[in-house]
CSV table of C-alpha atoms and ligand atoms in Angstrom, one decimal:
chain,number,residue,atom,x,y,z
A,297,MET,CA,16.8,10.7,2.3
A,298,GLN,CA,15.7,12.7,5.4
A,299,ASN,CA,18.2,12.1,8.2
A,300,ASP,CA,17.2,12.7,11.8
A,301,LEU,CA,20.1,14.0,13.9
A,302,PHE,CA,18.6,12.6,17.0
A,303,ASP,CA,17.4,9.2,15.9
A,304,ALA,CA,20.1,6.8,14.7
A,305,ALA,CA,17.8,3.8,14.4
A,306,TYR,CA,15.5,5.8,12.1
A,307,ASN,CA,18.5,6.7,9.9
A,308,GLN,CA,19.6,3.1,9.8
A,309,ILE,CA,16.2,2.0,8.5
A,310,LEU,CA,16.3,4.6,5.7
A,311,ALA,CA,19.9,3.6,4.9
A,312,ALA,CA,19.1,-0.1,4.5
A,313,GLU,CA,20.6,-1.5,1.4
A,314,THR,CA,18.4,-4.6,1.2
A,315,TYR,CA,14.8,-5.2,1.8
A,316,ALA,CA,15.6,-7.8,4.5
A,317,ASP,CA,17.6,-5.2,6.5
A,318,PHE,CA,14.9,-2.6,6.0
A,319,TYR,CA,12.2,-5.0,7.2
A,320,ALA,CA,14.2,-6.2,10.2
A,321,ARG,CA,15.3,-2.7,11.3
A,322,LEU,CA,11.8,-1.3,11.0
A,323,ARG,CA,10.3,-4.3,12.8
A,324,ALA,CA,12.7,-3.7,15.7
A,325,TYR,CA,12.2,0.1,15.8
A,326,ASN,CA,10.0,1.4,18.6
A,327,CYS,CA,8.6,4.1,16.3
A,328,ARG,CA,7.4,7.2,18.2
A,329,ARG,CA,7.3,9.6,15.2
A,330,CYS,CA,3.5,10.2,15.3
A,331,GLN,CA,0.6,9.7,17.7
A,332,LEU,CA,-0.4,6.5,16.0
A,333,CYS,CA,2.2,4.7,18.1
A,334,TYR,CA,-0.1,4.9,21.2
A,335,ALA,CA,-2.7,2.6,19.8
A,336,ARG,CA,-0.3,0.2,18.1
A,337,THR,CA,0.5,-3.4,18.9
A,338,ASN,CA,2.6,-4.1,15.8
A,339,ILE,CA,4.1,-2.0,13.0
A,340,VAL,CA,2.4,-3.3,9.8
A,341,ILE,CA,5.0,-3.5,7.1
A,342,ASP,CA,4.0,-5.8,4.3
A,343,ARG,CA,2.5,-9.0,3.1
A,344,GLY,CA,3.6,-10.9,0.0
A,345,SER,CA,6.9,-11.0,-1.7
A,346,PRO,CA,9.5,-8.2,-1.8
A,347,THR,CA,10.7,-9.5,-5.2
A,348,ALA,CA,7.3,-9.0,-6.8
A,349,SER,CA,7.0,-6.5,-9.6
A,350,LEU,CA,3.4,-5.5,-8.6
A,351,MET,CA,2.9,-3.5,-5.4
A,352,LEU,CA,-0.5,-2.8,-3.8
A,353,ILE,CA,-0.8,0.2,-1.5
A,354,GLY,CA,-3.9,0.5,0.8
A,355,GLU,CA,-4.8,3.1,3.4
A,356,ARG,CA,-3.8,2.0,6.9
A,357,PRO,CA,-4.0,-1.0,9.2
A,358,GLY,CA,-7.1,-1.9,11.2
A,359,ASP,CA,-7.4,-4.0,14.3
A,360,ASN,CA,-6.8,-7.4,12.7
A,361,GLU,CA,-3.7,-6.0,10.8
A,362,ASP,CA,-2.4,-4.5,14.0
A,363,LEU,CA,-2.7,-7.7,15.9
A,364,GLN,CA,-1.1,-9.9,13.2
A,365,GLY,CA,1.4,-7.3,12.0
A,366,LYS,CA,0.4,-7.7,8.4
A,367,PRO,CA,-1.8,-5.6,6.0
A,368,PHE,CA,-5.2,-6.7,4.7
A,369,VAL,CA,-5.7,-9.8,6.9
A,370,GLY,CA,-9.3,-9.2,7.9
A,371,ARG,CA,-12.4,-9.5,5.7
A,372,ALA,CA,-11.0,-6.9,3.4
A,373,GLY,CA,-7.9,-9.0,3.1
A,374,GLU,CA,-9.9,-12.1,2.2
A,375,LEU,CA,-11.7,-10.2,-0.5
A,376,LEU,CA,-8.4,-8.8,-1.8
A,377,ASP,CA,-6.8,-12.3,-2.0
A,378,LYS,CA,-9.9,-13.5,-3.8
A,379,MET,CA,-9.7,-10.6,-6.3
A,380,LEU,CA,-6.0,-11.3,-6.9
A,381,ARG,CA,-6.6,-15.0,-7.4
A,382,ALA,CA,-9.4,-14.3,-9.8
A,383,ILE,CA,-6.8,-12.8,-12.1
A,384,HIS,CA,-4.3,-15.6,-11.5
A,385,LEU,CA,-2.1,-13.7,-9.1
A,386,ASP,CA,-0.7,-15.5,-6.0
A,387,PRO,CA,-1.0,-13.1,-3.0
A,388,ASP,CA,2.1,-14.7,-1.4
A,389,LYS,CA,4.3,-14.6,-4.5
A,390,ASP,CA,3.2,-12.3,-7.2
A,391,VAL,CA,2.5,-9.1,-5.2
A,392,ILE,CA,3.7,-7.1,-2.2
A,393,ILE,CA,1.1,-5.3,-0.2
A,394,ALA,CA,1.6,-2.3,2.0
A,395,ASN,CA,-0.3,0.7,3.4
A,396,VAL,CA,0.2,4.5,3.4
A,397,THR,CA,0.7,4.4,7.2
A,398,LYS,CA,2.1,1.5,9.1
A,399,CYS,CA,0.2,1.8,12.4
A,400,LYS,CA,-3.5,1.6,13.1
A,401,PRO,CA,-5.4,4.6,14.4
A,402,GLU,CA,-7.1,4.4,17.8
A,403,VAL,CA,-10.5,4.7,16.1
A,404,ASP,CA,-11.7,3.8,12.6
A,405,ARG,CA,-10.6,6.8,10.6
A,406,ALA,CA,-8.3,7.8,7.7
A,407,PRO,CA,-4.7,8.8,8.5
A,408,LEU,CA,-4.1,12.5,9.2
A,409,ALA,CA,-1.6,14.6,7.2
A,410,ASP,CA,1.0,14.7,10.0
A,411,GLU,CA,0.8,10.9,10.4
A,412,VAL,CA,1.2,10.3,6.7
A,413,ALA,CA,4.2,12.8,6.6
A,414,ALA,CA,5.8,10.9,9.5
A,415,CYS,CA,5.4,7.5,7.9
A,416,MET,CA,5.9,8.3,4.2
A,417,PRO,CA,9.7,8.0,4.3
A,418,PHE,CA,9.3,4.3,5.2
A,419,LEU,CA,6.9,3.6,2.3
A,420,GLU,CA,9.2,5.5,-0.1
A,421,LYS,CA,12.1,3.4,1.1
A,422,GLN,CA,10.0,0.3,0.6
A,423,VAL,CA,9.2,1.2,-2.9
A,424,ALA,CA,12.9,2.1,-3.6
A,425,LEU,CA,14.0,-1.3,-2.5
A,426,VAL,CA,11.2,-3.4,-4.0
A,427,LYS,CA,11.4,-1.5,-7.3
A,428,PRO,CA,7.9,-2.5,-8.5
A,429,ARG,CA,7.1,-2.0,-12.2
A,430,VAL,CA,3.4,-1.5,-11.3
A,431,ILE,CA,1.8,0.1,-8.2
A,432,VAL,CA,-2.0,-0.3,-7.6
A,433,LEU,CA,-3.4,2.3,-5.2
A,434,LEU,CA,-6.3,0.8,-3.3
A,435,GLY,CA,-8.8,3.7,-2.7
A,436,ALA,CA,-8.9,7.4,-2.4
A,437,VAL,CA,-6.6,7.8,0.6
A,438,ALA,CA,-3.7,6.0,-1.1
A,439,LEU,CA,-4.4,8.0,-4.3
A,440,LYS,CA,-4.4,11.3,-2.4
A,441,TRP,CA,-1.2,10.8,-0.6
A,442,ILE,CA,0.8,9.1,-3.3
A,443,ASP,CA,-0.2,11.4,-6.1
A,444,PRO,CA,-0.7,15.0,-4.8
A,445,GLU,CA,-1.8,16.0,-8.3
A,446,ARG,CA,-4.9,13.8,-7.9
A,447,ALA,CA,-5.5,14.8,-4.3
A,448,GLU,CA,-8.9,16.3,-5.2
A,449,ALA,CA,-9.9,13.6,-7.6
A,450,THR,CA,-12.8,11.2,-6.8
A,451,MET,CA,-12.7,7.5,-7.0
A,452,GLU,CA,-15.6,7.6,-9.5
A,453,GLU,CA,-13.3,9.5,-11.9
A,454,GLN,CA,-10.0,7.7,-11.2
A,455,ALA,CA,-10.8,4.0,-10.4
A,456,GLY,CA,-9.6,1.8,-13.2
A,457,LYS,CA,-7.3,4.5,-14.6
A,458,PHE,CA,-3.6,4.0,-15.4
A,459,PHE,CA,-1.2,6.9,-15.0
A,460,ARG,CA,2.3,8.0,-14.0
A,461,VAL,CA,3.4,9.9,-10.9
A,462,SER,CA,6.4,12.2,-11.3
A,463,ALA,CA,7.9,11.2,-7.9
A,464,TYR,CA,8.1,7.6,-9.0
A,465,PRO,CA,9.6,7.5,-12.5
A,466,GLY,CA,9.3,4.3,-14.4
A,467,VAL,CA,6.4,3.0,-12.3
A,468,GLN,CA,3.0,2.4,-13.9
A,469,PHE,CA,0.2,3.4,-11.5
A,470,MET,CA,-3.4,2.3,-11.4
A,471,VAL,CA,-6.2,3.0,-8.9
A,472,MET,CA,-8.8,0.5,-7.8
A,473,TYR,CA,-11.4,0.5,-5.1
A,474,ASN,CA,-10.2,-0.5,-1.7
A,475,PRO,CA,-11.7,-4.0,-0.8
A,476,ALA,CA,-12.8,-2.6,2.5
A,477,PHE,CA,-14.9,-0.1,0.5
A,478,LEU,CA,-16.3,-2.9,-1.7
A,479,LEU,CA,-17.4,-4.8,1.4
A,480,ARG,CA,-19.5,-1.7,2.4
A,481,ASP,CA,-20.8,-1.0,-1.2
A,482,ALA,CA,-21.2,-4.3,-3.1
A,483,ARG,CA,-22.8,-2.3,-6.0
A,484,LYS,CA,-19.2,-1.3,-7.0
A,485,LYS,CA,-18.1,-4.9,-7.4
A,486,PRO,CA,-18.9,-5.3,-11.1
A,487,GLU,CA,-16.9,-2.1,-11.8
A,488,ALA,CA,-14.1,-3.4,-9.6
A,489,TRP,CA,-14.1,-6.6,-11.7
A,490,GLU,CA,-13.6,-4.6,-14.9
A,491,HIS,CA,-10.7,-2.8,-13.3
A,492,LEU,CA,-9.1,-6.1,-12.3
A,493,LYS,CA,-9.5,-7.4,-15.8
A,494,ALA,CA,-7.8,-4.2,-17.1
A,495,LEU,CA,-4.9,-4.8,-14.7
A,496,ARG,CA,-4.7,-8.4,-15.9
A,497,GLU,CA,-4.5,-7.2,-19.5
A,498,TYR,CA,-1.9,-4.7,-18.6
A,499,LEU,CA,0.3,-7.3,-16.9
A,500,ARG,CA,-0.2,-9.7,-19.8
A,501,ALA,CA,0.9,-7.1,-22.3
A,502,GLU,CA,3.8,-6.2,-20.1
A,503,THR,CA,5.0,-9.8,-19.9
A,504,ARG,CA,4.8,-10.1,-23.7
A,505,ALA,CA,6.8,-6.9,-24.1
A,506,VAL,CA,9.6,-8.0,-21.7
B,612,URA,N1,-6.7,-3.3,5.7
B,612,URA,C1,-5.5,-2.7,5.4
B,612,URA,O1,-4.4,-3.2,5.8
B,612,URA,N2,-5.5,-1.6,4.6
B,612,URA,C2,-6.6,-1.0,4.1
B,612,URA,O2,-6.6,0.0,3.4
B,612,URA,C3,-7.8,-1.7,4.5
B,612,URA,C4,-7.8,-2.8,5.2
């Protein structure tokens, strides 16, 4: 854990022993660790259930997420919920959804390296407390920052693939198209449906094996 000598509240968030404490401390924290704080209304921490064994990680909040303080609540969120329900997953109970960064940028753009570096300890702590068995990375940005070994990989090669990431032992990873991307390029939807079915099969097989 990275301690900050000058920021006791930050250290308290990263020292939280329960998800409820982590959530409450981060929500109360007036984070100023990167420039994204200037455009932020709310820190966007999660949506879904912290006891879920499946975690979805997207890119970063947009305007709707910022206003509501929850990830994937705009049109992309509606599509994501529809996709989850199509494979019989309840977005409120069966998954927890987060993003690589927890604050929206001032304009529509991917998070920068220093913003990701500032925010990553929070996501790492979130994963450590939730202990998901499966993490689905939604899009190239999540893939790049969570698995540096695949930083140069394209979504065309990686979407639908299952793999492991050395920094997260015991977790099964998969990559899927970000629903926000699917809204822009509907031609990828049939492929995304195949990926969803592969995830459903994986989860079924896992349940049988437990
Ligand atoms: N909304 C989010 O919260 N994250 C994304 O990656 C896209 C839309």
